[in-house]
Amino acid sequence: MSTIDLIQSAPAHATPTVQGEPVKVMIVTDAWEPQVNGVVRTLTSTRRELEAMGHIVDMITPLEFTTVPCPTYPEIRLSILPAKRVRRRIEAFAPQALHIATEGPLGLAARAYALRHKLPFTTAYHTRFPEYVQARFAVPLAWTYRFLRWFHGSARAVMAPTPVVLRDLEAYGITNGVLWTRGVDLDVFTTQRPNMLNTAHPIFLYVGRVAVEKNVEAFLALDLPGSKWVVGEGPALAGLKAKYPNANYLGVLKQPELAKVYASADVFVFPSRTDTFGLVLLEALASGLPVAAYPVTGPIDVLGDAPAGVMREDLREACLEALRIDRATARAHAELFSWRAASEQFLAHLRPLPAAQAADAQAAQPSTATGA
């Protein structure tokens, strides 16, 4: 069953919402701006939608802490000794629901606090972290999944973006998964063609992190007509520029500029074999770009059986076939996804904190709201 089939599915348990009243939701995340990735895009979009629905959202992010760069990935900042401030922030806000979005230092600190105070919480599985670690450091998958079982096992629910990812988690013993799908901003990403890319057509485009796990070289090595563009940054960028100088490279773009680049291209190429979803797939489709991809998790869940893209083990063949797909077909498929529906799904999965515990935390606010 594809994500499309389950996008409107509702969980079997009650939500924290009472008589339509606003819910105070605290989200703890190690991934945040200025990072540009699917996790940050998901969380910013979810926060925007929840607040538009009248809910109150507070976020604990690395911007509040002293940080150090992640080894081999300096764009990611790791918070140093965050436990005390995480505790103070949670107690000061007195949330009705606690969501831990990532497994980094902030997520670990929030998890420890919740377990110590017997607070229910939810978590999320955004990226195929074990596969990334294996690709970078040759660490066996079983070792990293053991850590994930430990981290997510205490959560009341772990939210995953697709049914295939849920099955992957279950195969490694993480059985408390629920579906939290994704959306796309259809007002930002449109089919209006501004012709931003002044190179030969057809234009084949990749957008995303430029890292070994994204398999960008599989795209750049293809013998294709026209021109190739890569939008994004990452540790593999310098090497790929040197090896494939005939391709065109742009850095990280803000959404308005990125939307124009999407709409200027002819085919979106998604060479990753390790993504859980791939928000860029929806952004490309919303811009009228047909997708060329491998038949793997992410593209399978986004495209399903829709004629909006081509999935082949021969990526070159997929790229050439995708040129025949009408842009309106791609756009129509993207319109099946919305951030409002995804955010309602997120809200429904949250577990309410017991009223007495929330009251205790609120009572602690005057003495804990200040300090680092």
CSV table of N, CA and C in Angstrom, one decimal, residues 269-335:
chain,number,residue,atom,x,y,z
A,269,VAL,N,15.8,14.5,-11.4
A,269,VAL,CA,16.4,13.3,-11.2
A,269,VAL,C,16.7,13.0,-9.7
A,270,PHE,N,16.3,11.9,-9.2
A,270,PHE,CA,16.4,11.6,-7.8
A,270,PHE,C,17.2,10.3,-7.7
A,271,PRO,N,18.5,10.4,-7.6
A,271,PRO,CA,19.4,9.2,-7.6
A,271,PRO,C,19.5,8.4,-6.3
A,272,SER,N,19.0,9.0,-5.2
A,272,SER,CA,19.2,8.4,-3.9
A,272,SER,C,18.5,7.1,-3.8
A,273,ARG,N,19.2,6.2,-3.0
A,273,ARG,CA,18.6,4.8,-2.7
A,273,ARG,C,18.3,4.7,-1.2
A,274,THR,N,18.5,5.8,-0.5
A,274,THR,CA,18.5,5.7,1.0
A,274,THR,C,17.5,6.6,1.7
A,275,ASP,N,16.7,7.4,0.9
A,275,ASP,CA,15.8,8.3,1.5
A,275,ASP,C,14.6,7.7,2.1
A,276,THR,N,14.0,8.3,3.1
A,276,THR,CA,12.8,7.8,3.7
A,276,THR,C,11.6,8.3,2.9
A,277,PHE,N,11.7,9.5,2.4
A,277,PHE,CA,10.6,10.1,1.6
A,277,PHE,C,11.1,10.9,0.4
A,278,GLY,N,11.8,12.0,0.7
A,278,GLY,CA,12.2,12.9,-0.4
A,278,GLY,C,11.3,14.0,-0.6
A,279,LEU,N,11.3,15.0,0.2
A,279,LEU,CA,10.4,16.2,0.0
A,279,LEU,C,10.6,16.9,-1.3
A,280,VAL,N,11.9,16.8,-1.8
A,280,VAL,CA,12.2,17.4,-3.1
A,280,VAL,C,11.4,16.8,-4.2
A,281,LEU,N,11.0,15.6,-4.1
A,281,LEU,CA,10.1,14.9,-5.1
A,281,LEU,C,8.8,15.7,-5.2
A,282,LEU,N,8.2,16.0,-4.1
A,282,LEU,CA,6.9,16.7,-4.1
A,282,LEU,C,7.1,18.1,-4.7
A,283,GLU,N,8.2,18.8,-4.3
A,283,GLU,CA,8.5,20.2,-4.8
A,283,GLU,C,8.6,20.1,-6.3
A,284,ALA,N,9.4,19.2,-6.8
A,284,ALA,CA,9.6,19.1,-8.2
A,284,ALA,C,8.2,18.8,-8.9
A,285,LEU,N,7.5,17.8,-8.4
A,285,LEU,CA,6.2,17.5,-9.1
A,285,LEU,C,5.2,18.7,-9.0
A,286,ALA,N,5.2,19.5,-7.9
A,286,ALA,CA,4.4,20.6,-7.9
A,286,ALA,C,4.8,21.7,-8.9
A,287,SER,N,6.0,21.7,-9.3
A,287,SER,CA,6.6,22.6,-10.3
A,287,SER,C,6.4,22.1,-11.7
A,288,GLY,N,5.7,21.0,-11.8
A,288,GLY,CA,5.5,20.4,-13.1
A,288,GLY,C,6.6,19.5,-13.7
A,289,LEU,N,7.5,19.2,-12.8
A,289,LEU,CA,8.6,18.3,-13.2
A,289,LEU,C,8.3,16.9,-13.1
A,290,PRO,N,8.4,16.1,-14.1
A,290,PRO,CA,8.3,14.6,-14.0
A,290,PRO,C,9.6,14.1,-13.3
A,291,VAL,N,9.5,13.0,-12.6
A,291,VAL,CA,10.6,12.5,-11.8
A,291,VAL,C,11.2,11.2,-12.5
A,292,ALA,N,12.5,11.2,-12.4
A,292,ALA,CA,13.2,10.0,-12.8
A,292,ALA,C,14.0,9.5,-11.6
A,293,ALA,N,13.8,8.2,-11.2
A,293,ALA,CA,14.3,7.7,-10.0
A,293,ALA,C,14.5,6.2,-10.1
A,294,TYR,N,15.2,5.7,-9.1
A,294,TYR,CA,15.3,4.2,-8.9
A,294,TYR,C,14.0,3.7,-8.2
A,295,PRO,N,13.6,2.5,-8.4
A,295,PRO,CA,12.4,2.0,-7.7
A,295,PRO,C,12.7,1.5,-6.3
A,296,VAL,N,12.9,2.5,-5.4
A,296,VAL,CA,13.2,2.3,-4.0
A,296,VAL,C,12.3,3.1,-3.1
A,297,THR,N,12.5,2.9,-1.8
A,297,THR,CA,11.8,3.7,-0.8
A,297,THR,C,11.9,5.2,-1.1
A,298,GLY,N,10.9,5.9,-0.9
A,298,GLY,CA,10.9,7.3,-1.3
A,298,GLY,C,10.2,7.5,-2.6
A,299,PRO,N,10.8,7.3,-3.7
A,299,PRO,CA,10.1,7.4,-5.0
A,299,PRO,C,8.9,6.5,-5.1
A,300,ILE,N,9.0,5.2,-4.6
A,300,ILE,CA,7.9,4.3,-4.6
A,300,ILE,C,6.7,4.8,-3.9
A,301,ASP,N,7.0,5.4,-2.7
A,301,ASP,CA,5.9,5.9,-1.8
A,301,ASP,C,5.3,7.2,-2.3
A,302,VAL,N,6.1,8.0,-2.9
A,302,VAL,CA,5.6,9.3,-3.4
A,302,VAL,C,4.8,9.1,-4.8
A,303,LEU,N,5.4,8.3,-5.6
A,303,LEU,CA,4.8,8.1,-7.0
A,303,LEU,C,3.8,7.1,-7.0
A,304,GLY,N,4.0,6.0,-6.3
A,304,GLY,CA,3.0,4.8,-6.4
A,304,GLY,C,2.9,4.4,-7.8
A,305,ASP,N,1.7,4.2,-8.3
A,305,ASP,CA,1.5,3.8,-9.7
A,305,ASP,C,1.2,5.0,-10.6
A,306,ALA,N,1.3,6.2,-10.1
A,306,ALA,CA,0.9,7.4,-10.8
A,306,ALA,C,1.9,7.6,-12.0
A,307,PRO,N,1.3,8.2,-13.1
A,307,PRO,CA,2.2,8.4,-14.3
A,307,PRO,C,3.0,9.7,-14.3
A,308,ALA,N,3.3,10.1,-13.0
A,308,ALA,CA,4.0,11.4,-12.9
A,308,ALA,C,5.5,11.3,-12.9
A,309,GLY,N,6.0,10.0,-13.0
A,309,GLY,CA,7.4,9.8,-13.0
A,309,GLY,C,7.7,8.4,-13.5
A,310,VAL,N,9.0,8.2,-13.7
A,310,VAL,CA,9.5,6.9,-14.2
A,310,VAL,C,10.5,6.3,-13.2
A,311,MET,N,10.3,5.1,-12.7
A,311,MET,CA,11.3,4.4,-11.8
A,311,MET,C,11.9,3.2,-12.6
A,312,ARG,N,13.2,3.2,-12.7
A,312,ARG,CA,13.9,2.2,-13.4
A,312,ARG,C,15.2,1.9,-12.7
A,313,GLU,N,15.7,0.7,-12.8
A,313,GLU,CA,17.1,0.4,-12.3
A,313,GLU,C,18.1,1.0,-13.3
A,314,ASP,N,17.7,1.2,-14.5
A,314,ASP,CA,18.5,2.0,-15.5
A,314,ASP,C,18.1,3.4,-15.4
A,315,LEU,N,18.8,4.2,-14.6
A,315,LEU,CA,18.4,5.6,-14.4
A,315,LEU,C,18.4,6.5,-15.6
A,316,ARG,N,19.3,6.2,-16.6
A,316,ARG,CA,19.3,6.9,-17.8
A,316,ARG,C,18.0,6.7,-18.6
A,317,GLU,N,17.6,5.4,-18.6
A,317,GLU,CA,16.4,5.1,-19.3
A,317,GLU,C,15.2,5.8,-18.6
A,318,ALA,N,15.2,5.9,-17.3
A,318,ALA,CA,14.1,6.6,-16.6
A,318,ALA,C,14.1,8.1,-17.0
A,319,CYS,N,15.3,8.7,-17.1
A,319,CYS,CA,15.4,10.1,-17.4
A,319,CYS,C,14.8,10.4,-18.8
A,320,LEU,N,15.2,9.6,-19.8
A,320,LEU,CA,14.7,9.8,-21.1
A,320,LEU,C,13.2,9.5,-21.2
A,321,GLU,N,12.7,8.5,-20.5
A,321,GLU,CA,11.3,8.3,-20.6
A,321,GLU,C,10.5,9.4,-19.9
A,322,ALA,N,11.0,9.9,-18.8
A,322,ALA,CA,10.3,11.0,-18.1
A,322,ALA,C,10.1,12.2,-19.0
A,323,LEU,N,10.9,12.5,-20.0
A,323,LEU,CA,10.8,13.6,-20.9
A,323,LEU,C,9.4,13.6,-21.6
A,324,ARG,N,8.8,12.4,-21.7
A,324,ARG,CA,7.5,12.3,-22.4
A,324,ARG,C,6.3,12.6,-21.5
A,325,ILE,N,6.6,12.8,-20.2
A,325,ILE,CA,5.4,13.0,-19.3
A,325,ILE,C,5.0,14.5,-19.3
A,326,ASP,N,3.7,14.7,-19.4
A,326,ASP,CA,3.2,16.1,-19.4
A,326,ASP,C,3.3,16.7,-18.1
A,327,ARG,N,3.7,18.0,-18.1
A,327,ARG,CA,3.9,18.8,-16.8
A,327,ARG,C,2.6,18.8,-16.0
A,328,ALA,N,1.5,18.9,-16.6
A,328,ALA,CA,0.2,18.9,-15.9
A,328,ALA,C,0.0,17.7,-15.1
A,329,THR,N,0.5,16.5,-15.6
A,329,THR,CA,0.3,15.3,-14.9
A,329,THR,C,1.1,15.3,-13.6
A,330,ALA,N,2.4,15.8,-13.7
A,330,ALA,CA,3.2,15.9,-12.5
A,330,ALA,C,2.5,16.8,-11.5
A,331,ARG,N,2.1,17.9,-11.9
A,331,ARG,CA,1.4,18.9,-10.9
A,331,ARG,C,0.2,18.3,-10.3
A,332,ALA,N,-0.6,17.6,-11.0
A,332,ALA,CA,-1.8,17.0,-10.5
A,332,ALA,C,-1.5,16.0,-9.4
A,333,HIS,N,-0.4,15.3,-9.6
A,333,HIS,CA,-0.1,14.3,-8.5
A,333,HIS,C,0.4,15.0,-7.2
A,334,ALA,N,1.1,16.1,-7.4
A,334,ALA,CA,1.6,16.8,-6.2
A,334,ALA,C,0.4,17.4,-5.4
A,335,GLU,N,-0.7,17.7,-6.1
A,335,GLU,CA,-1.8,18.3,-5.4
A,335,GLU,C,-2.5,17.3,-4.5
